[in-house]
PDB file of C-alpha atoms and ligand atoms in Angstrom:
ATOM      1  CA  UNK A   1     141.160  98.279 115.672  1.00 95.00           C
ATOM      2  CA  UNK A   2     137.607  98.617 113.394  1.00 97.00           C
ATOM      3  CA  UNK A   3     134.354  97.823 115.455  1.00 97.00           C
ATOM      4  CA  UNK A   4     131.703  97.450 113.130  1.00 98.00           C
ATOM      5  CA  UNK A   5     128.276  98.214 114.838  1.00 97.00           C
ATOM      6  CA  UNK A   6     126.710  95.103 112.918  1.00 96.00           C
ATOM      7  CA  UNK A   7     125.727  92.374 116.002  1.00 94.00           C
ATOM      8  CA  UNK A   8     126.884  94.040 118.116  1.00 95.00           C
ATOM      9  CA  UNK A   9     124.498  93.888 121.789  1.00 94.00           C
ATOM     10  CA  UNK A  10     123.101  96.991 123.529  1.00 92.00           C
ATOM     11  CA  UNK A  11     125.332  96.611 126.280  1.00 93.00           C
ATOM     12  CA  UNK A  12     128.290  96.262 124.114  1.00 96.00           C
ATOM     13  CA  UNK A  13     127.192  99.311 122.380  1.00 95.00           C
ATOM     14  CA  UNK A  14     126.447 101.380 125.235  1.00 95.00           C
ATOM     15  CA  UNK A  15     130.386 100.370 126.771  1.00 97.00           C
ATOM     16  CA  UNK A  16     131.261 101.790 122.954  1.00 98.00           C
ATOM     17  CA  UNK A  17     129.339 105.149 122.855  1.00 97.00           C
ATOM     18  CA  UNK A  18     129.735 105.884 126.354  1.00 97.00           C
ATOM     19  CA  UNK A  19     133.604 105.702 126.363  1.00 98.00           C
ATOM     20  CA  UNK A  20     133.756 107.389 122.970  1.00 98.00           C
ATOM     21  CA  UNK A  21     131.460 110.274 123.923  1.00 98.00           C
ATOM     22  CA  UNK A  22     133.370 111.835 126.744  1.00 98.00           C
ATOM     23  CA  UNK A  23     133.565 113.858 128.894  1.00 97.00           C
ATOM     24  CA  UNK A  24     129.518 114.194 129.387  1.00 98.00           C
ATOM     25  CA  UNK A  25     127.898 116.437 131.375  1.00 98.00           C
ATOM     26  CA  UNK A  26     125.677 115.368 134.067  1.00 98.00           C
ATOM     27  CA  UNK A  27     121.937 116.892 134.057  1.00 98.00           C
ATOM     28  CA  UNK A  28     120.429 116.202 137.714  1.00 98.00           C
ATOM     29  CA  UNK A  29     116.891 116.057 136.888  1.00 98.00           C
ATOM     30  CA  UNK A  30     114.503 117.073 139.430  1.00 98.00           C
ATOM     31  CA  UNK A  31     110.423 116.179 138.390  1.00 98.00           C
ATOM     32  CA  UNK A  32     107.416 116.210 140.119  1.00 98.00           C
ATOM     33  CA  UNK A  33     104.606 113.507 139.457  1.00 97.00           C
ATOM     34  CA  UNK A  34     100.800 114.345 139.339  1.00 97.00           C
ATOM     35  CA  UNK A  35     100.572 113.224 142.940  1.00 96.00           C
ATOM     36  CA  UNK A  36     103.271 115.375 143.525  1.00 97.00           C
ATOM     37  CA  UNK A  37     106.173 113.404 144.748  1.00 97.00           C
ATOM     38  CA  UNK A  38     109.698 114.645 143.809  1.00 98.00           C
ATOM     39  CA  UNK A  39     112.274 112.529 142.191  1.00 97.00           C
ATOM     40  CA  UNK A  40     115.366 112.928 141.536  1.00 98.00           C
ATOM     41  CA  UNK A  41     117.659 111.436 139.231  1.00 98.00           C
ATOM     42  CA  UNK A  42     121.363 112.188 136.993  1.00 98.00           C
ATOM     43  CA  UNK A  43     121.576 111.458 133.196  1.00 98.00           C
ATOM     44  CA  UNK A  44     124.605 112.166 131.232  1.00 98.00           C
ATOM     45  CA  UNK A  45     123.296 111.523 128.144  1.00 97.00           C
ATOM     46  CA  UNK A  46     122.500 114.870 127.963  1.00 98.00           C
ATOM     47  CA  UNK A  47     123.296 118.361 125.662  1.00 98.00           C
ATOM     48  CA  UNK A  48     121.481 121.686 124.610  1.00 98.00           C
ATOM     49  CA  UNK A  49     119.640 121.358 121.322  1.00 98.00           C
ATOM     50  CA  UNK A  50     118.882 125.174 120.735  1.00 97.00           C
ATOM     51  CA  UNK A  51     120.355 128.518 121.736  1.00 96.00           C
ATOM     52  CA  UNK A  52     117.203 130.427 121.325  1.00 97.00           C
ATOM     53  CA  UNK A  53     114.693 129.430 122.724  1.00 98.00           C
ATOM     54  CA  UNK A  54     117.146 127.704 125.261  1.00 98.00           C
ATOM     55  CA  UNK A  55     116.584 123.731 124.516  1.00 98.00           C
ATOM     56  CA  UNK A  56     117.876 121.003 126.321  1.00 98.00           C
ATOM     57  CA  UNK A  57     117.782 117.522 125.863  1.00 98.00           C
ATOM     58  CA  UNK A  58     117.940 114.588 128.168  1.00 98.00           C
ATOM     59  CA  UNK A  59     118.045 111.052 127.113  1.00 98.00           C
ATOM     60  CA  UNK A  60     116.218 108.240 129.375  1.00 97.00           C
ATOM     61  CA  UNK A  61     116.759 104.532 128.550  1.00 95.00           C
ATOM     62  CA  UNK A  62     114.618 101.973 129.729  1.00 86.00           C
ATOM     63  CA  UNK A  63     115.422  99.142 131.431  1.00 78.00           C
ATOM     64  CA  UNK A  64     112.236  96.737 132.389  1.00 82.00           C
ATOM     65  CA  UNK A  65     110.007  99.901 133.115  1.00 87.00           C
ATOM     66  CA  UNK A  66     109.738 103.428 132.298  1.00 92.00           C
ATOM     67  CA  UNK A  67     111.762 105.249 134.422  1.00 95.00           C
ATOM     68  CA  UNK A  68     110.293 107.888 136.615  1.00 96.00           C
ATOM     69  CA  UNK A  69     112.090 110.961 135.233  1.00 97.00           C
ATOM     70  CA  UNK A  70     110.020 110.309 132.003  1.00 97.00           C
ATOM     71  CA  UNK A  71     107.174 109.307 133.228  1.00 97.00           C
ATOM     72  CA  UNK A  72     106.852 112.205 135.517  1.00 98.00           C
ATOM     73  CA  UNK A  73     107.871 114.796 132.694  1.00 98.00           C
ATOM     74  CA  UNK A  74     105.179 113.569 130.141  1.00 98.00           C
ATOM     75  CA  UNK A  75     102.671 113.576 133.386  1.00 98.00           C
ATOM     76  CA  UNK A  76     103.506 117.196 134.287  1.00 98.00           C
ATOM     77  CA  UNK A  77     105.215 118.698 131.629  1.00 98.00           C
ATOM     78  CA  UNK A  78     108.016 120.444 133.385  1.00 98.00           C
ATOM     79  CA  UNK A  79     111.177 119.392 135.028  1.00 99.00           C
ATOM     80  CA  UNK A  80     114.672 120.996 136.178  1.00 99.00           C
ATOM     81  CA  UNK A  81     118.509 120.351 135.423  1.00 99.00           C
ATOM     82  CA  UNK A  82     120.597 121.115 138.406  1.00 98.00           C
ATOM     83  CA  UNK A  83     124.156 121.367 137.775  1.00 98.00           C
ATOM     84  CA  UNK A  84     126.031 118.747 139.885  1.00 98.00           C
ATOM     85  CA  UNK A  85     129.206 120.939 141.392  1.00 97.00           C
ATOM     86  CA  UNK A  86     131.911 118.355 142.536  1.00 97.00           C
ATOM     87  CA  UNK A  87     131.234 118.138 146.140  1.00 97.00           C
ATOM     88  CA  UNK A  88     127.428 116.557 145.035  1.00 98.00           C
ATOM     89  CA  UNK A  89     128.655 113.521 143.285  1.00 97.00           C
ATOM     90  CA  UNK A  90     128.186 110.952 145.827  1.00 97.00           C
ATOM     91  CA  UNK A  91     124.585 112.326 146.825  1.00 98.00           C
ATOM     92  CA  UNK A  92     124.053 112.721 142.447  1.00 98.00           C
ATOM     93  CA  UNK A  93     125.355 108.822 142.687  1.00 98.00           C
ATOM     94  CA  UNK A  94     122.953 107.949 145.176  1.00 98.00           C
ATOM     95  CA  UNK A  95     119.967 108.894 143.456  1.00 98.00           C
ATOM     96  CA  UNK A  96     120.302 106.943 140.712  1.00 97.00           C
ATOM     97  CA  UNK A  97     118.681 103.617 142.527  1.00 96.00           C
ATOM     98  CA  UNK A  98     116.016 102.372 141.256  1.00 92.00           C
ATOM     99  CA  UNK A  99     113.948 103.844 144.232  1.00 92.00           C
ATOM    100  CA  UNK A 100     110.227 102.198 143.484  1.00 90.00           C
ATOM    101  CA  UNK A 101     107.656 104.612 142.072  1.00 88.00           C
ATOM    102  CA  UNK A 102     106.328 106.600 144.700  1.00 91.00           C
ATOM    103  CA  UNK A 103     109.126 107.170 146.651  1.00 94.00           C
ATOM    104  CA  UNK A 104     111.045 110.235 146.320  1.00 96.00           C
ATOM    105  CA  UNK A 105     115.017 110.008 146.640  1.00 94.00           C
ATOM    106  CA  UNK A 106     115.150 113.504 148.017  1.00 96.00           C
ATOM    107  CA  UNK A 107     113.280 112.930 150.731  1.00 96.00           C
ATOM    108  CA  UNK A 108     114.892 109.777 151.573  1.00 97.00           C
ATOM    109  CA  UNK A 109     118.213 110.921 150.918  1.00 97.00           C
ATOM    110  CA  UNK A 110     117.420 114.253 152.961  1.00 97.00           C
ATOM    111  CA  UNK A 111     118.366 116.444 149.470  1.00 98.00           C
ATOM    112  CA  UNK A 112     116.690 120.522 150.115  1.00 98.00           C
ATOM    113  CA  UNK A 113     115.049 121.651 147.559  1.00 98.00           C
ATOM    114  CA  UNK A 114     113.748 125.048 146.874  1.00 98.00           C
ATOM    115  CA  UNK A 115     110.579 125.627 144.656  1.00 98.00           C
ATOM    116  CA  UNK A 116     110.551 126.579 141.055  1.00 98.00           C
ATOM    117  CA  UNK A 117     108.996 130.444 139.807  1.00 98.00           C
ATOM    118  CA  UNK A 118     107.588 128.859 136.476  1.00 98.00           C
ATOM    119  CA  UNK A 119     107.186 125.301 136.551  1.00 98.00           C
ATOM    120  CA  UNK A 120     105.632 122.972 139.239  1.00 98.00           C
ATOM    121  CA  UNK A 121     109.073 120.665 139.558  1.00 98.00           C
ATOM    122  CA  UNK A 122     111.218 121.775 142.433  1.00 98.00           C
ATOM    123  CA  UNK A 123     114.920 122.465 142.138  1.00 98.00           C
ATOM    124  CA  UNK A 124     118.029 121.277 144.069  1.00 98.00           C
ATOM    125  CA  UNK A 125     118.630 124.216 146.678  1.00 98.00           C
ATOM    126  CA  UNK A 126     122.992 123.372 146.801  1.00 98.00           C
ATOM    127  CA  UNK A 127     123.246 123.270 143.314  1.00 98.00           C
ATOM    128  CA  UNK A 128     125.011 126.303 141.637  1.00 98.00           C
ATOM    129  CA  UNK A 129     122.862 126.426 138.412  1.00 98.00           C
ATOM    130  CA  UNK A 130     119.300 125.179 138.294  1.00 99.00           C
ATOM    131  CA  UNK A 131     117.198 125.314 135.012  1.00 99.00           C
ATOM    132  CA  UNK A 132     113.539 125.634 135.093  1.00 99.00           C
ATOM    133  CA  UNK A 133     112.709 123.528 131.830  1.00 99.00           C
ATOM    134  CA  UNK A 134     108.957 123.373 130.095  1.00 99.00           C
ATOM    135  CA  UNK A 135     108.389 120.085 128.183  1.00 98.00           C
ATOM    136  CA  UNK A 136     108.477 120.770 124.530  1.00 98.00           C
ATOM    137  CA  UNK A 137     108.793 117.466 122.746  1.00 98.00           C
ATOM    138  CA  UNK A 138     109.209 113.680 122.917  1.00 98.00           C
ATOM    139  CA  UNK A 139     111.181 111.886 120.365  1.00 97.00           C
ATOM    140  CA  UNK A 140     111.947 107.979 120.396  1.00 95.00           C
ATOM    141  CA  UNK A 141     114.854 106.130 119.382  1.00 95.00           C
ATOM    142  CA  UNK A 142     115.559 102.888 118.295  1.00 91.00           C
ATOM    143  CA  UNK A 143     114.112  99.635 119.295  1.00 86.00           C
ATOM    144  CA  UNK A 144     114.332  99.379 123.629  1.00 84.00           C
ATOM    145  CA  UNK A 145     112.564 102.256 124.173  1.00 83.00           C
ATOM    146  CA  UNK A 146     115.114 105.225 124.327  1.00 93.00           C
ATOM    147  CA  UNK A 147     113.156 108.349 124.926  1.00 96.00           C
ATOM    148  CA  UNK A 148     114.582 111.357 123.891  1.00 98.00           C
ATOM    149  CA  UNK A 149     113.069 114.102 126.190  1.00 98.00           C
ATOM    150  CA  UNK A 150     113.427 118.384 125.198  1.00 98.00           C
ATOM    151  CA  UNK A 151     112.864 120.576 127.170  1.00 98.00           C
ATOM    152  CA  UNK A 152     112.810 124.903 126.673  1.00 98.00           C
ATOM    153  CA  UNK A 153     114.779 126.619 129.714  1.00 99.00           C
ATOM    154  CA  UNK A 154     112.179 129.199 131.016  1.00 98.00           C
ATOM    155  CA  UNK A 155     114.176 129.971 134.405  1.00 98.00           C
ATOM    156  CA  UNK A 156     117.729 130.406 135.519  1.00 98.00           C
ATOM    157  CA  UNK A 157     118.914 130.450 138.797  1.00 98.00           C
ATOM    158  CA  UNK A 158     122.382 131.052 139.305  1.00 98.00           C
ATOM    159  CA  UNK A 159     124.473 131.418 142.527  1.00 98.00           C
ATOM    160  CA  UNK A 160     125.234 135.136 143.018  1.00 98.00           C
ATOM    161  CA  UNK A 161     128.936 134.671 143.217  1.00 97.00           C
ATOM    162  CA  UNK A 162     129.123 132.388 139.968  1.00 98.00           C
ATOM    163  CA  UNK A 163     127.564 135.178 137.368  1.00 98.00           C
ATOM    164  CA  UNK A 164     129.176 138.229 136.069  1.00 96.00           C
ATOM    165  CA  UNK A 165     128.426 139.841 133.280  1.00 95.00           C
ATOM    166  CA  UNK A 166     126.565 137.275 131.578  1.00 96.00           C
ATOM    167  CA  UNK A 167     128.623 134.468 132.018  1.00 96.00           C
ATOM    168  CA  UNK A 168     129.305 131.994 134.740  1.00 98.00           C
ATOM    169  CA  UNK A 169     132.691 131.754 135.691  1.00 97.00           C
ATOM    170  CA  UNK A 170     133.716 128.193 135.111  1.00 95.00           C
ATOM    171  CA  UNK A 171     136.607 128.586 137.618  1.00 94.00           C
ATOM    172  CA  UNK A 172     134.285 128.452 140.405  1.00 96.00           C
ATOM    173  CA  UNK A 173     131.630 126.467 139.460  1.00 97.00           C
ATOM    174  CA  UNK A 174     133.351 122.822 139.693  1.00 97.00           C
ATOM    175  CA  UNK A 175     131.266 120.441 137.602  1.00 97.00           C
ATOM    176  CA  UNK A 176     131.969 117.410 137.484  1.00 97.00           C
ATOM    177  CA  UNK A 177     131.267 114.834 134.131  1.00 97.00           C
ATOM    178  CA  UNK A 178     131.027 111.095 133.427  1.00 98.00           C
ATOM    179  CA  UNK A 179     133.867 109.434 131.252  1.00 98.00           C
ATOM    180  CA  UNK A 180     133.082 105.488 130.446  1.00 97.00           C
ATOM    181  CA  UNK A 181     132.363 103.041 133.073  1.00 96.00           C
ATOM    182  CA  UNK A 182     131.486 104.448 136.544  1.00 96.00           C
ATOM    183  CA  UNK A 183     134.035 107.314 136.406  1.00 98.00           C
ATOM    184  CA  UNK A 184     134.045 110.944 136.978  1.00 98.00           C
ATOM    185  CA  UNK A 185     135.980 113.517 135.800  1.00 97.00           C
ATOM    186  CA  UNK A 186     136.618 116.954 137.063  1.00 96.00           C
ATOM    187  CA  UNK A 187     137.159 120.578 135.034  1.00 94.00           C
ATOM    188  CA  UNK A 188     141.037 120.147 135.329  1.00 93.00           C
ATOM    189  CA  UNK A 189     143.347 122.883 133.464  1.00 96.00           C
ATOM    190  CA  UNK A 190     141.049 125.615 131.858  1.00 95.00           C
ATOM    191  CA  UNK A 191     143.423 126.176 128.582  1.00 94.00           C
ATOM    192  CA  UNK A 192     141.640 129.646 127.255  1.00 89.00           C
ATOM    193  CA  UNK A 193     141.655 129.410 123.235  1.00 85.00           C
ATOM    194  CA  UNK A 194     140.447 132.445 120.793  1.00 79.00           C
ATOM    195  CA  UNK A 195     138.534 131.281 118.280  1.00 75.00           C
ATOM    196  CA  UNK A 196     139.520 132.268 114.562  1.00 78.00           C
ATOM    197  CA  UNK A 197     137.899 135.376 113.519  1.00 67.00           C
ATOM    198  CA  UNK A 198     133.971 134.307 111.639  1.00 64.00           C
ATOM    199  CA  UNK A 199     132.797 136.361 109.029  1.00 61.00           C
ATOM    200  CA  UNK A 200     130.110 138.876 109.739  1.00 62.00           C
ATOM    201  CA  UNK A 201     132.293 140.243 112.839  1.00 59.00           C
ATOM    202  CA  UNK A 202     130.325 137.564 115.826  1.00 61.00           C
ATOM    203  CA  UNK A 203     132.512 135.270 117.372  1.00 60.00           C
ATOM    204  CA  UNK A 204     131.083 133.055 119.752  1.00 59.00           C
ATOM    205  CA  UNK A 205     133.072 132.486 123.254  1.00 54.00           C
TER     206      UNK A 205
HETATM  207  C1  LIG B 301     126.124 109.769 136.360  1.00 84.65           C
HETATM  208  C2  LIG B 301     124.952 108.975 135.863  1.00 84.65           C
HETATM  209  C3  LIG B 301     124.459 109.216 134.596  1.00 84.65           C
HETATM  210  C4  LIG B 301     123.354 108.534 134.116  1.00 84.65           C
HETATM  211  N1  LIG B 301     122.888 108.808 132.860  1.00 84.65           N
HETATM  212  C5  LIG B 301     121.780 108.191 132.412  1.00 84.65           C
HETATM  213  C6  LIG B 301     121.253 108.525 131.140  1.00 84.65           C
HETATM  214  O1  LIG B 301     121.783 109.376 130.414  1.00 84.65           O
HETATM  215  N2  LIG B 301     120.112 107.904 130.741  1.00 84.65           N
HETATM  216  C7  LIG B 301     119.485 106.986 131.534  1.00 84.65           C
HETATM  217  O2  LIG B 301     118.433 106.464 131.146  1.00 84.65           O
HETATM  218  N3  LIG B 301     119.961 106.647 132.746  1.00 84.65           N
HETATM  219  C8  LIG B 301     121.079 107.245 133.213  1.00 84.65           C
HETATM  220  N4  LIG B 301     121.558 106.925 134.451  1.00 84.65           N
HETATM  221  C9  LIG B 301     120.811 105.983 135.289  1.00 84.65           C
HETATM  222  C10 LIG B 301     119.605 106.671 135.962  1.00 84.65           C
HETATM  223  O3  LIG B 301     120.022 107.745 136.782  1.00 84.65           O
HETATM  224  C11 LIG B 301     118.855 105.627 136.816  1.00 84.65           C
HETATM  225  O4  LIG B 301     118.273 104.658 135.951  1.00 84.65           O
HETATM  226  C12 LIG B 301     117.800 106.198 137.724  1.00 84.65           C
HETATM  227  O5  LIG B 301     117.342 105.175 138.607  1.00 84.65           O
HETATM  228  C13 LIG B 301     116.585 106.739 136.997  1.00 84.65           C
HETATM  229  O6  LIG B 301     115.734 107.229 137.997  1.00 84.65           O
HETATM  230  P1  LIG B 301     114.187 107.431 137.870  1.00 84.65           P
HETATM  231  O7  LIG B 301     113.523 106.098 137.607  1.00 84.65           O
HETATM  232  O8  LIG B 301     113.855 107.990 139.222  1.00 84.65           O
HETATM  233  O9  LIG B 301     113.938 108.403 136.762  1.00 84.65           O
HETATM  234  C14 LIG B 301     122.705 107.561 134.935  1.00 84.65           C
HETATM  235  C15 LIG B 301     123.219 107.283 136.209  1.00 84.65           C
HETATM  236  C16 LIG B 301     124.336 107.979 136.665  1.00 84.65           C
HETATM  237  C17 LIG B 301     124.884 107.684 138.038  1.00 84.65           C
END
């Protein structure tokens, strides 16, 4: 089977990428607008763009309207990406109705939230990881108004018994990511794998 891309619609494209580009995280994006109502909101298209300074990168479609997440990060330049841990999804799920502007899904869905040290957005108190984030740039993408939002991680807060040393043990974090359609996937077997030696003696793990 060959799919070219050529006429093809945006939904038939989206069904495309988003089975093809699996398994994706899920960023749970807590913002604050300037009248300083929380909302709350997952979006898998999501990566990091930069080790150092820590970048991430969510990606917010549009469908008739600019969604809040956006419109609330360009407002007040700051939001957070809790980590959805596997016993979240269904409240993660639920915040992804289109609520009306103004109204904040954690309050109606009852979702704590703690406040942030560095930026105004709170974060999601049961989450494992949150990530303070400071706005850093806008880019747009193609022609229905897919806004391509970065953000540099000023904060970390992890849950005392996930860090050691640096890391967070992946054992005990259990997040959960989106395959195509509405489908979830969880961590399954973690298969450790050395990678080949680099030169210059610095191999990243
Ligand atoms: C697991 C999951 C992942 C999602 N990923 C995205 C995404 O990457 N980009 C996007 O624009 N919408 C995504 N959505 C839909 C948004 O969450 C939804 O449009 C939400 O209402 C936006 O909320 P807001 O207007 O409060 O920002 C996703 C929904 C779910 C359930």
């Amino acid at each position: 089977m060959q799919i070219s891309t050529e006429n093809k619609s945006t939904q038939e494209l989206y069904k495309l990428l988003t089975g093809s580009v699996v398994p994706r995280p899920i960023a749970w994006v807590t913002t604050i607008s300037s009248d300083g109502v929380c909302n709350a909101a997952p979006f898998s298209a999501y990566t990091f763009v930069c080790n150092n300074p820590p970048m991430l990168l969510i990606n917010v479609g549009r469908v008739d309207r600019q969604k809040d997440t956006a419109r609330n990060i360009l407002e007040t330049g700051c939001f957070v990406v809790n980590v959805v841990r596997q016993d979240q999804m269904k409240l993660m799920n639920a915040t992804s109705a289109p609520y009306p502007q103004g109204v904040s899904e954690t309050s109606e869905l009852g979702i704590e939230l703690l406040p942030s040290t560095l930026v105004a957005a709170p974060r999601i108190a049961k989450s494992p990881v949150n990530m303070e984030c400071r706005f850093e740039r806008l880019i747009d993408f193609g022609t229905e108004g897919s806004q391509s939002l970065i953000g540099e991680v000023v904060m970390w807060h992890i849950d005392d018994d996930l860090y050691d040393n640096g890391k967070i043990n992946q054992e005990h974090l259990h997040p959960v990511g989106r395959v195509g359609g509405a489908v979830y996937a969880s961590l399954g077997e973690l298969i450790p794998m050395d990678a080949p030696y680099l030169p210059g003696g610095w191999t990243p793990r």
